[in-house]
mmCIF file with all atom_site columns, C-alpha atoms and ligand atoms in Angstrom:
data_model
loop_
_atom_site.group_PDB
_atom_site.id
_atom_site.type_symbol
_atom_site.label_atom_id
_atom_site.label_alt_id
_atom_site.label_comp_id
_atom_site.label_asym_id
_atom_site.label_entity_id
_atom_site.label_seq_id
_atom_site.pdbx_PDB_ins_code
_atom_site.Cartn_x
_atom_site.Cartn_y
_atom_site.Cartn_z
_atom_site.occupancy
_atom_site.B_iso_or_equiv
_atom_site.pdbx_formal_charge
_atom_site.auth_seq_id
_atom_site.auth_comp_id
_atom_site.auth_asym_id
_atom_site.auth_atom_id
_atom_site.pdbx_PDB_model_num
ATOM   1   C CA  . UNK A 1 1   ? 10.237  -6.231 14.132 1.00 0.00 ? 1   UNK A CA  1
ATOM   2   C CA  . UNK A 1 2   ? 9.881   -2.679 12.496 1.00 0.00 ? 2   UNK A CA  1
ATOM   3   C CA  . UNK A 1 3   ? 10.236  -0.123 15.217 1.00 0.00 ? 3   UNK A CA  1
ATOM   4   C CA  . UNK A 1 4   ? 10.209  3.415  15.057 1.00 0.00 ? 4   UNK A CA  1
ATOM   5   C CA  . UNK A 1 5   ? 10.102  6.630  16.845 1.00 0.00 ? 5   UNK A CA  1
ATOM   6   C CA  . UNK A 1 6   ? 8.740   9.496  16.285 1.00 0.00 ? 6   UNK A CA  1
ATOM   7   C CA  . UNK A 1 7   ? 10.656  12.522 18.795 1.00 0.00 ? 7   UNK A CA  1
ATOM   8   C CA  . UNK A 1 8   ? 9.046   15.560 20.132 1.00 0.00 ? 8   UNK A CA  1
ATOM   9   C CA  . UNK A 1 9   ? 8.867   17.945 22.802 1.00 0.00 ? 9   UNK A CA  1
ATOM   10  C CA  . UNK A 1 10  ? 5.140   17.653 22.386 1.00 0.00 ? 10  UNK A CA  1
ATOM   11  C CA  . UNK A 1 11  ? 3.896   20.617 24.904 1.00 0.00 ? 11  UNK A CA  1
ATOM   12  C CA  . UNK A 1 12  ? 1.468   20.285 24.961 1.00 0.00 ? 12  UNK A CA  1
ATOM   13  C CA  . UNK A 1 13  ? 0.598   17.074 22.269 1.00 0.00 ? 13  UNK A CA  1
ATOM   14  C CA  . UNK A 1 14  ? -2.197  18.404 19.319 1.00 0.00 ? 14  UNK A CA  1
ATOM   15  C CA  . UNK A 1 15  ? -4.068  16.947 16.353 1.00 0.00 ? 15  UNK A CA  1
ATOM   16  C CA  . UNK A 1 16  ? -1.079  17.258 14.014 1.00 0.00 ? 16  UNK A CA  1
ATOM   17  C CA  . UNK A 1 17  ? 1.232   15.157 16.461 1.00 0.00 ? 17  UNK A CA  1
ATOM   18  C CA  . UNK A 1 18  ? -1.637  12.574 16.616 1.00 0.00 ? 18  UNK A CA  1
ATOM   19  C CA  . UNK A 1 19  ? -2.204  12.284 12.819 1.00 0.00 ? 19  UNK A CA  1
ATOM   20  C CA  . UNK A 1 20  ? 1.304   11.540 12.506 1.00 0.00 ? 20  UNK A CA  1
ATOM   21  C CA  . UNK A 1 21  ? 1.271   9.104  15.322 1.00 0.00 ? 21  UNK A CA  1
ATOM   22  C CA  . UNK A 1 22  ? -2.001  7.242  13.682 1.00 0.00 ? 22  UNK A CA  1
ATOM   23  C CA  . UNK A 1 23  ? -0.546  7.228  10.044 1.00 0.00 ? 23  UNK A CA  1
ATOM   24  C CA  . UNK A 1 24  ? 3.218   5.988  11.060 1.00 0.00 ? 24  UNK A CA  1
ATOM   25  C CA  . UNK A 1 25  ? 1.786   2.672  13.070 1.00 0.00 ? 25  UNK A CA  1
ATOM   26  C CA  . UNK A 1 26  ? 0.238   2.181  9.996  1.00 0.00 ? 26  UNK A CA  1
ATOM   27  C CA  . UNK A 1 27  ? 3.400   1.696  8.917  1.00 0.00 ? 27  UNK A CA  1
ATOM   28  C CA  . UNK A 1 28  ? 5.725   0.108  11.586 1.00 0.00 ? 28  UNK A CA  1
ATOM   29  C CA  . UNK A 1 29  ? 5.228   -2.815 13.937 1.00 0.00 ? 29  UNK A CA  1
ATOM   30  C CA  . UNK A 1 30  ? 5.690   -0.621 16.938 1.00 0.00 ? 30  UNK A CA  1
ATOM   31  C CA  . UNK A 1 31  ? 6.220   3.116  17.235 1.00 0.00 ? 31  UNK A CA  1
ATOM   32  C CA  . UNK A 1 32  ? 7.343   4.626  20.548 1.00 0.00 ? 32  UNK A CA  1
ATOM   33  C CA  . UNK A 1 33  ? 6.475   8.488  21.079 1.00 0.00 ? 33  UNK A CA  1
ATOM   34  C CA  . UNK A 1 34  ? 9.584   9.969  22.402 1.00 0.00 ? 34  UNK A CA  1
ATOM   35  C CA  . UNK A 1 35  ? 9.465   13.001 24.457 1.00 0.00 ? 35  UNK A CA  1
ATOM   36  C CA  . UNK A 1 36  ? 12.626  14.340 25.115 1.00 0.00 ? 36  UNK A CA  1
ATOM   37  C CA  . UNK A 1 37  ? 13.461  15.416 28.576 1.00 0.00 ? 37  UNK A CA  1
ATOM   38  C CA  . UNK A 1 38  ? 14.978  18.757 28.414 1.00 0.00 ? 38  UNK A CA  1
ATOM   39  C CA  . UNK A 1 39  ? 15.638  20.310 31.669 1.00 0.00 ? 39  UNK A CA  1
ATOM   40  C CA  . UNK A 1 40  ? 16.564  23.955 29.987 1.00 0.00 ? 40  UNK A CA  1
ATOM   41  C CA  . UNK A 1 41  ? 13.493  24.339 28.112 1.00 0.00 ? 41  UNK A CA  1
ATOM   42  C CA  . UNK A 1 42  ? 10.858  26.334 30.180 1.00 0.00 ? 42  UNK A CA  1
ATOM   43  C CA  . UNK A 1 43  ? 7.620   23.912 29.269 1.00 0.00 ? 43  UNK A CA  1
ATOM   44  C CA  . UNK A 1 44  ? 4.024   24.238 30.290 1.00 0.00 ? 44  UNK A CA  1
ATOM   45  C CA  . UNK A 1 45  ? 3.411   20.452 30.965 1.00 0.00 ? 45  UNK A CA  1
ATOM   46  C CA  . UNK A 1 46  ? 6.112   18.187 33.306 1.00 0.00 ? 46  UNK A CA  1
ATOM   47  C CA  . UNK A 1 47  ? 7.374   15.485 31.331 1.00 0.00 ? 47  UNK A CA  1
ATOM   48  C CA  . UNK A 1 48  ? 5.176   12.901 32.985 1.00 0.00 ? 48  UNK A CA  1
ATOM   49  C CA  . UNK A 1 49  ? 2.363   15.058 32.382 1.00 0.00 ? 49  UNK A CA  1
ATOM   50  C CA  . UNK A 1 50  ? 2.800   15.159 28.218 1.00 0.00 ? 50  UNK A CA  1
ATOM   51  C CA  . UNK A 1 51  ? 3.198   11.763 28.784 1.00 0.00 ? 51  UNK A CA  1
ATOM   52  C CA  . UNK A 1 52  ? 0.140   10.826 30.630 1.00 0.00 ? 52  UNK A CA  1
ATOM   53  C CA  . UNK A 1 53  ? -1.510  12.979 28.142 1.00 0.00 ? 53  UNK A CA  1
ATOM   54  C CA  . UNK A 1 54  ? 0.597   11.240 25.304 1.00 0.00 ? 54  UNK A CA  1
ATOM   55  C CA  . UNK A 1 55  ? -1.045  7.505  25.981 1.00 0.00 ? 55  UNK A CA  1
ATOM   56  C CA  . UNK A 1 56  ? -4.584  8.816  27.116 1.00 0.00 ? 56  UNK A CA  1
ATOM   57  C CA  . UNK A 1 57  ? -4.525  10.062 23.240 1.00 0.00 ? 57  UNK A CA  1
ATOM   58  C CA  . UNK A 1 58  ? -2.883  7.025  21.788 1.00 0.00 ? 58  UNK A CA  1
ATOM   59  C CA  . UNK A 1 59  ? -4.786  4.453  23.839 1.00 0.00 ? 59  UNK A CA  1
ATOM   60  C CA  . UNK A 1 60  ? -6.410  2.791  21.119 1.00 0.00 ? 60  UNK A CA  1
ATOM   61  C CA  . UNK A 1 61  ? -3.837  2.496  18.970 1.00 0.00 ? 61  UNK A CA  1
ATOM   62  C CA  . UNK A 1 62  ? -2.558  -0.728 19.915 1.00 0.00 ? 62  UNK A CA  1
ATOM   63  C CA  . UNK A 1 63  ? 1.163   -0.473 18.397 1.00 0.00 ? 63  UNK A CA  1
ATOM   64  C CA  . UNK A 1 64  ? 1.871   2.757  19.702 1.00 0.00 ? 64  UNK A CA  1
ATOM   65  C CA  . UNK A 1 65  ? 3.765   3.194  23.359 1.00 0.00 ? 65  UNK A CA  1
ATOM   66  C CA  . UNK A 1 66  ? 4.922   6.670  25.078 1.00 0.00 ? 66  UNK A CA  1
ATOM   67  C CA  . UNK A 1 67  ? 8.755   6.874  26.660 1.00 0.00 ? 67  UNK A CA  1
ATOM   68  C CA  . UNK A 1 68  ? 10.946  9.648  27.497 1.00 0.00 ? 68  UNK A CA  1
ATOM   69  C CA  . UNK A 1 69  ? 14.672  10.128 26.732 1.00 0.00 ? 69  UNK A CA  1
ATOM   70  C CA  . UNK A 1 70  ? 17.099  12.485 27.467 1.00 0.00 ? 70  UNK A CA  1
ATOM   71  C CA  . UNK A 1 71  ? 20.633  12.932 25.659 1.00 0.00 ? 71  UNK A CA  1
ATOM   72  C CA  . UNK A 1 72  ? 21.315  11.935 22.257 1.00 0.00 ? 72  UNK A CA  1
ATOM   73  C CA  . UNK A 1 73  ? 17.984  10.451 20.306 1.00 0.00 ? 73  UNK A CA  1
ATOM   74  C CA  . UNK A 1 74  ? 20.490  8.030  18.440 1.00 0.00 ? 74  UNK A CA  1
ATOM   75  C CA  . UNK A 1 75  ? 21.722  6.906  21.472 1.00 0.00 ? 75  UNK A CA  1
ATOM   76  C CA  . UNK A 1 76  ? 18.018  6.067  22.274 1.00 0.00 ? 76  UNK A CA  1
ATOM   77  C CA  . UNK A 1 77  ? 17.296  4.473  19.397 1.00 0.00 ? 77  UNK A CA  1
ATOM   78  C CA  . UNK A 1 78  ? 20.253  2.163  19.646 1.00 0.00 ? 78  UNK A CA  1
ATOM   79  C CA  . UNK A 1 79  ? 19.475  0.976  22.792 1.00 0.00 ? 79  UNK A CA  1
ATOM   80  C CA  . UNK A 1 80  ? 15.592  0.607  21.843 1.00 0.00 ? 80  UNK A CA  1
ATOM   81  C CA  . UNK A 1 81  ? 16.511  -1.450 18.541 1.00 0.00 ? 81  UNK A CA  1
ATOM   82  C CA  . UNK A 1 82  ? 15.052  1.400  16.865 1.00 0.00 ? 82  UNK A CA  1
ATOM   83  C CA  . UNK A 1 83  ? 15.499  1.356  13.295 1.00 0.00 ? 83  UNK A CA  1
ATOM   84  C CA  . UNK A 1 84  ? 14.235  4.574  11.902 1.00 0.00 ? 84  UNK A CA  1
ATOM   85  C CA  . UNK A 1 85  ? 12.933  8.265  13.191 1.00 0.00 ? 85  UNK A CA  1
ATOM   86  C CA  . UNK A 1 86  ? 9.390   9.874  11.727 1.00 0.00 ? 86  UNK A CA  1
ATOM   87  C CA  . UNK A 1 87  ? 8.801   13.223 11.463 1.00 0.00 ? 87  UNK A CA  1
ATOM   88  C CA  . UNK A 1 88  ? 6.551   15.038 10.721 1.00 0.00 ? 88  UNK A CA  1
ATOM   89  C CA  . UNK A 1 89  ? 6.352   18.115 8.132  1.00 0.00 ? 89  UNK A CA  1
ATOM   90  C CA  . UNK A 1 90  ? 4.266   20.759 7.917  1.00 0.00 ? 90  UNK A CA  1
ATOM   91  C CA  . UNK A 1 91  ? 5.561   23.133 5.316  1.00 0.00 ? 91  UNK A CA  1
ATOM   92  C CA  . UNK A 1 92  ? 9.064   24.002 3.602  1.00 0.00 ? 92  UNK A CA  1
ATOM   93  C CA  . UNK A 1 93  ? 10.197  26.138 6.297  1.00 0.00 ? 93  UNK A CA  1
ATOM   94  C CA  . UNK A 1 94  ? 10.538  22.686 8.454  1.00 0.00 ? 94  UNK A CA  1
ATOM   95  C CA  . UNK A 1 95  ? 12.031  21.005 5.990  1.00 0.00 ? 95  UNK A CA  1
ATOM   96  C CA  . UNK A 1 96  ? 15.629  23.152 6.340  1.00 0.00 ? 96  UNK A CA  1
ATOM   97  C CA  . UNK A 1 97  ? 16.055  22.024 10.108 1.00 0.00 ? 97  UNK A CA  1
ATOM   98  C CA  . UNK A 1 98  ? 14.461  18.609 9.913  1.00 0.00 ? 98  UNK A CA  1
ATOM   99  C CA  . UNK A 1 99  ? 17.078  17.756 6.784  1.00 0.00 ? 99  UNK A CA  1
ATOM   100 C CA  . UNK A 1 100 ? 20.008  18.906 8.751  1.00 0.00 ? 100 UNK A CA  1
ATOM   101 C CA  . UNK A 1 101 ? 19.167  16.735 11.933 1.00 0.00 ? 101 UNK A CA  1
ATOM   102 C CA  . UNK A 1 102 ? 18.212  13.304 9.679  1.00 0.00 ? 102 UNK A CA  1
ATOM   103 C CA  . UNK A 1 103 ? 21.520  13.792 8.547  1.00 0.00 ? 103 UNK A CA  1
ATOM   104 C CA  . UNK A 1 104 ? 23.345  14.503 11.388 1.00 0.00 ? 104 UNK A CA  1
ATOM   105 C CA  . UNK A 1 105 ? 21.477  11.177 12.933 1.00 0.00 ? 105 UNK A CA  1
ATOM   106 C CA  . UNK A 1 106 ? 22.380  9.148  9.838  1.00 0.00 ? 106 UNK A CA  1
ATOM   107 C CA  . UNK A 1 107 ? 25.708  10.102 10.213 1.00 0.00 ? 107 UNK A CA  1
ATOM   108 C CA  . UNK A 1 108 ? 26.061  9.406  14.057 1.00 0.00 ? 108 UNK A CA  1
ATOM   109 C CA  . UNK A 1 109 ? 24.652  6.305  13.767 1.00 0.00 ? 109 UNK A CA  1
ATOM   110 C CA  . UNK A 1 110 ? 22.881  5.196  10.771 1.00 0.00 ? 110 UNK A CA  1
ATOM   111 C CA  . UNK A 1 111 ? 19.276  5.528  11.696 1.00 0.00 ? 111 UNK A CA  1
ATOM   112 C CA  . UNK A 1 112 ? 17.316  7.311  8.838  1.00 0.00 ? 112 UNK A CA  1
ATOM   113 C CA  . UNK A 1 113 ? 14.491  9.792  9.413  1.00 0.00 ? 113 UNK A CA  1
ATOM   114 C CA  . UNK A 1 114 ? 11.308  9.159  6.914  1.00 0.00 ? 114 UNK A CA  1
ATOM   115 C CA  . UNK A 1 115 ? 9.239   12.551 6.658  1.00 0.00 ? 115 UNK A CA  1
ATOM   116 C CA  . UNK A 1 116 ? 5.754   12.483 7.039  1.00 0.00 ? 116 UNK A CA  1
ATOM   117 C CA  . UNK A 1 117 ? 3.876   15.114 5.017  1.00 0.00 ? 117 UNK A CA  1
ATOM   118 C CA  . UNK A 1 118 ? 1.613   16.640 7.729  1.00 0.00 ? 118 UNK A CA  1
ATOM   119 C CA  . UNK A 1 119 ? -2.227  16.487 6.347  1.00 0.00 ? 119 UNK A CA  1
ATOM   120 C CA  . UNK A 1 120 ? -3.106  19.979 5.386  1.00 0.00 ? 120 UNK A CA  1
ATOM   121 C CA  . UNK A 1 121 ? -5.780  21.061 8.069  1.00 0.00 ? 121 UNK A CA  1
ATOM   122 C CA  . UNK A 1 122 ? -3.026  20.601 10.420 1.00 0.00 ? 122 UNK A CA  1
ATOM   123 C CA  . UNK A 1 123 ? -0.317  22.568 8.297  1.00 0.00 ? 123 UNK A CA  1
ATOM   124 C CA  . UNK A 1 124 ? -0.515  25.425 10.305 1.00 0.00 ? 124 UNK A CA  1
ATOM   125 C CA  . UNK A 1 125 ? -0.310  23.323 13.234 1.00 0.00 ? 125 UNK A CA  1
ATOM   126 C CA  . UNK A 1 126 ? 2.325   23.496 15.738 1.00 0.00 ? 126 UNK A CA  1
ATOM   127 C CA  . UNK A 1 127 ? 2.714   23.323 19.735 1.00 0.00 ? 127 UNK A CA  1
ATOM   128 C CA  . UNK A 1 128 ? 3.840   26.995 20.523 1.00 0.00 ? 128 UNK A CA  1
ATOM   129 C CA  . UNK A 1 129 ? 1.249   28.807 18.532 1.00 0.00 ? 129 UNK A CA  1
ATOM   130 C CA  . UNK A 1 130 ? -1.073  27.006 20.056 1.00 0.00 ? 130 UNK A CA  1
ATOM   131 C CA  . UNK A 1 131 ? -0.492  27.614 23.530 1.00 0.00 ? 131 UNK A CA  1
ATOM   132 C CA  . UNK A 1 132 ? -0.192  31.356 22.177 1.00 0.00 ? 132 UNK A CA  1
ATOM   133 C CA  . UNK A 1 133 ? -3.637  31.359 21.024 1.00 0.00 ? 133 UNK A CA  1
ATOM   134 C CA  . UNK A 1 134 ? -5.343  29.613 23.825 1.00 0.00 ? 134 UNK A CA  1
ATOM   135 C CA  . UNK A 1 135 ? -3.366  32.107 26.155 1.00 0.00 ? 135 UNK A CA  1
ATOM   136 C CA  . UNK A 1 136 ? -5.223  35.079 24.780 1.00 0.00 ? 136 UNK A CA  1
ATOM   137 C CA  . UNK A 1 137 ? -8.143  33.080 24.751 1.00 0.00 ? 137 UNK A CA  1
ATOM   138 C CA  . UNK A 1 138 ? -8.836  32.085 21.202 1.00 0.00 ? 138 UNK A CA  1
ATOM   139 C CA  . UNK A 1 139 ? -10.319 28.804 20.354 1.00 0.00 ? 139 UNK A CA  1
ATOM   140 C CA  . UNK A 1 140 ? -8.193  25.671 19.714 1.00 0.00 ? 140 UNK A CA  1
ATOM   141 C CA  . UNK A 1 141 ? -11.008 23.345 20.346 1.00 0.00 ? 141 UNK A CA  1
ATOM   142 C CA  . UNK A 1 142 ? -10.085 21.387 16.759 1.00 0.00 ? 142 UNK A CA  1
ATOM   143 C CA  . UNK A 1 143 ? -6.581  21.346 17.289 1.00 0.00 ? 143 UNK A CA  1
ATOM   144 C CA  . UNK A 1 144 ? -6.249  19.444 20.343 1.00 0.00 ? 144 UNK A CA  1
ATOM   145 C CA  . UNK A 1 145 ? -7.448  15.841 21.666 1.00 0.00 ? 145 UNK A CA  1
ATOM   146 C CA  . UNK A 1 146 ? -10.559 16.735 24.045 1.00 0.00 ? 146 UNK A CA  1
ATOM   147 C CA  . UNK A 1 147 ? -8.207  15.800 26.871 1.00 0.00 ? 147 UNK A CA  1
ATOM   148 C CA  . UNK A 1 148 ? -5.242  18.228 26.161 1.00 0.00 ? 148 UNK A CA  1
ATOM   149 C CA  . UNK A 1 149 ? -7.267  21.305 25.278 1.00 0.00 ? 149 UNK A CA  1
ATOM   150 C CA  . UNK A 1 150 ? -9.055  20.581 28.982 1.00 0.00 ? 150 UNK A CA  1
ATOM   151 C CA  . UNK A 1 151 ? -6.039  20.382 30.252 1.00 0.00 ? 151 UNK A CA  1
ATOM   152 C CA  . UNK A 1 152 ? -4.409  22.926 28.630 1.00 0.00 ? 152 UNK A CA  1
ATOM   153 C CA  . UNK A 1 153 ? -6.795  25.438 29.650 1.00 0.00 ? 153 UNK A CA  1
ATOM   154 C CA  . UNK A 1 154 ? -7.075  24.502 33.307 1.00 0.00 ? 154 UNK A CA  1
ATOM   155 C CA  . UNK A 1 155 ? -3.082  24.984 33.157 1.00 0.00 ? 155 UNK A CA  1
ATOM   156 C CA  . UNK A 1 156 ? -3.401  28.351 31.725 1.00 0.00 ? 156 UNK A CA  1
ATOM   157 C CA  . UNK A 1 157 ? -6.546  29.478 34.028 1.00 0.00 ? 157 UNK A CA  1
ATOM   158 C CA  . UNK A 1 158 ? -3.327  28.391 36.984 1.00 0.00 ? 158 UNK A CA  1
ATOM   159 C CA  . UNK A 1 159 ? -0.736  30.417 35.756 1.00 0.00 ? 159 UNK A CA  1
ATOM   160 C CA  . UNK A 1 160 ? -2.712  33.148 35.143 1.00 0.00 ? 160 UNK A CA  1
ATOM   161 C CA  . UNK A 1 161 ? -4.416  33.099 38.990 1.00 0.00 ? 161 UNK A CA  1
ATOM   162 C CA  . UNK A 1 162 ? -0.755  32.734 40.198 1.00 0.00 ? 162 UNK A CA  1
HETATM 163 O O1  . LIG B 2 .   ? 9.188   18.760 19.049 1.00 0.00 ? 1   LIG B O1  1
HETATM 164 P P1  . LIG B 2 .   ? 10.569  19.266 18.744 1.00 0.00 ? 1   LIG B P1  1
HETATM 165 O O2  . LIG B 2 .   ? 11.034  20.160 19.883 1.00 0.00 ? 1   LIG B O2  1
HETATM 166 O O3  . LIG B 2 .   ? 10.643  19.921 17.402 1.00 0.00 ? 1   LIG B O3  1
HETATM 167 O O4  . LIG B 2 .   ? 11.541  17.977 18.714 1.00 0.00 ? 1   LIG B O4  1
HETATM 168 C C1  . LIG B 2 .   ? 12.929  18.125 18.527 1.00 0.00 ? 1   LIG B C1  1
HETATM 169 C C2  . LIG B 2 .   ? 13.696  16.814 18.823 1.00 0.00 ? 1   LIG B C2  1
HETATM 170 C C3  . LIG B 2 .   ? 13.294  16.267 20.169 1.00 0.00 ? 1   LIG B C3  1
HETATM 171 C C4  . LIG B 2 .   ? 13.343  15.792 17.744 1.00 0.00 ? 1   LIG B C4  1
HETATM 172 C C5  . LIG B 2 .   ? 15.209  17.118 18.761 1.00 0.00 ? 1   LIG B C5  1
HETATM 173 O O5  . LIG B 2 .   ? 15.474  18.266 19.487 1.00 0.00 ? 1   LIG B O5  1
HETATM 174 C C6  . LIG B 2 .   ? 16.053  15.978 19.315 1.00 0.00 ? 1   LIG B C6  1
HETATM 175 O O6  . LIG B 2 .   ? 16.138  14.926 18.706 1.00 0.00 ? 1   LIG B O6  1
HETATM 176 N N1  . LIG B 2 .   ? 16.683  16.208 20.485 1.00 0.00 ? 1   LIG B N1  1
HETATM 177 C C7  . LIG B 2 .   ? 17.477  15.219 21.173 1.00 0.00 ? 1   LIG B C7  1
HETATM 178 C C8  . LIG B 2 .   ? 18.954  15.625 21.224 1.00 0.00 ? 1   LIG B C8  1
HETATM 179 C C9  . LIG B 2 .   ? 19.655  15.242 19.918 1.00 0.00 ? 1   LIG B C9  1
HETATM 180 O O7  . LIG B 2 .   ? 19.695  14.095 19.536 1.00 0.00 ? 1   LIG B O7  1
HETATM 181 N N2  . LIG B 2 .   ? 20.197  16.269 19.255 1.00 0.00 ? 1   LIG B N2  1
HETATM 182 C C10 . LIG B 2 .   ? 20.885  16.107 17.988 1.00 0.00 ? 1   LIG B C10 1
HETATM 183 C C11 . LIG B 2 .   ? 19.918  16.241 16.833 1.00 0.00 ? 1   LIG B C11 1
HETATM 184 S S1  . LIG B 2 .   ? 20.735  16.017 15.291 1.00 0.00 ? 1   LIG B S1  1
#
């Protein structure tokens, strides 16, 4: 059994995580989307919530489950039987970063991270920017799974009322 994970903080979950998600159980017998629990980062969407979101958008990809972890991701993979970490990669100014944490996990433990190139109408792609852009009201319609961009913008409509 070829398992693999592929981490994220994934607030909110967009197009790009999804392609990734699609093109890596293409290539593993099961893949388990990871979000990390991470109690010091200020998010917009609860744990649960990403993940509720996470297997609404993954539903029909049979291969693919959603988990949380919190601590070391080795340590998670370990105890999953998890043999290898995807990311993805957007552009060379991930690729500093995402080197120095495959290594650091290879070291620690032996589980290799395989990068996946991110396809370019998502290269621009990425969680924070988005939520930036839908804040001031731009349109991220075709960035975002129907379901996260509704839910992303009745989040936003509540913080700003509040
Ligand atoms: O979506 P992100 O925030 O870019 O994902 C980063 C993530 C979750 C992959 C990374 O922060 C992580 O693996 N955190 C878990 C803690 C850990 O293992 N740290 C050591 C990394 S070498």
């Amino acid at each position: 059994m070829k398992r693999a994970v592929c981490p994220g903080s994934f607030d909110p979950p967009t197009n790009a995580h999804l392609d990734v998600f699609e093109r890596a159980a293409g290539q593993f017998d099961e893949v388990v989307v990871g979000v990390l629990i991470n109690k010091n980062k200020r998010s917009l969407f609860t744990v649960e919530e990403r993940m509720q979101m996470l297997r609404e958008i993954t539903a029909d990809i049979p291969n693919v489950c959603v988990d949380s972890f919190h601590g070391l991701l080795v340590d998670y993979c370990r105890a999953h039987g998890i043999q290898a970490i995807v990311r993805g990669l957007r552009a060379v100014t991930d690729f500093d970063y995402e080197l120095q944490m495959a290594q650091m996990n290879q070291r620690l433990s032996g589980v290799d991270t395989l990068f996946m190139s991110t396809s370019p109408e998502y290269s621009f792609v990425s969680s924070s920017l988005v939520k930036e852009v839908a804040t001031y009201g731009g349109d991220v319609s075709h960035l975002l799974p129907p379901v996260v961009e509704e839910r992303m913008k009745a989040r936003l409509a509540e913080e700003q009322r509040a």
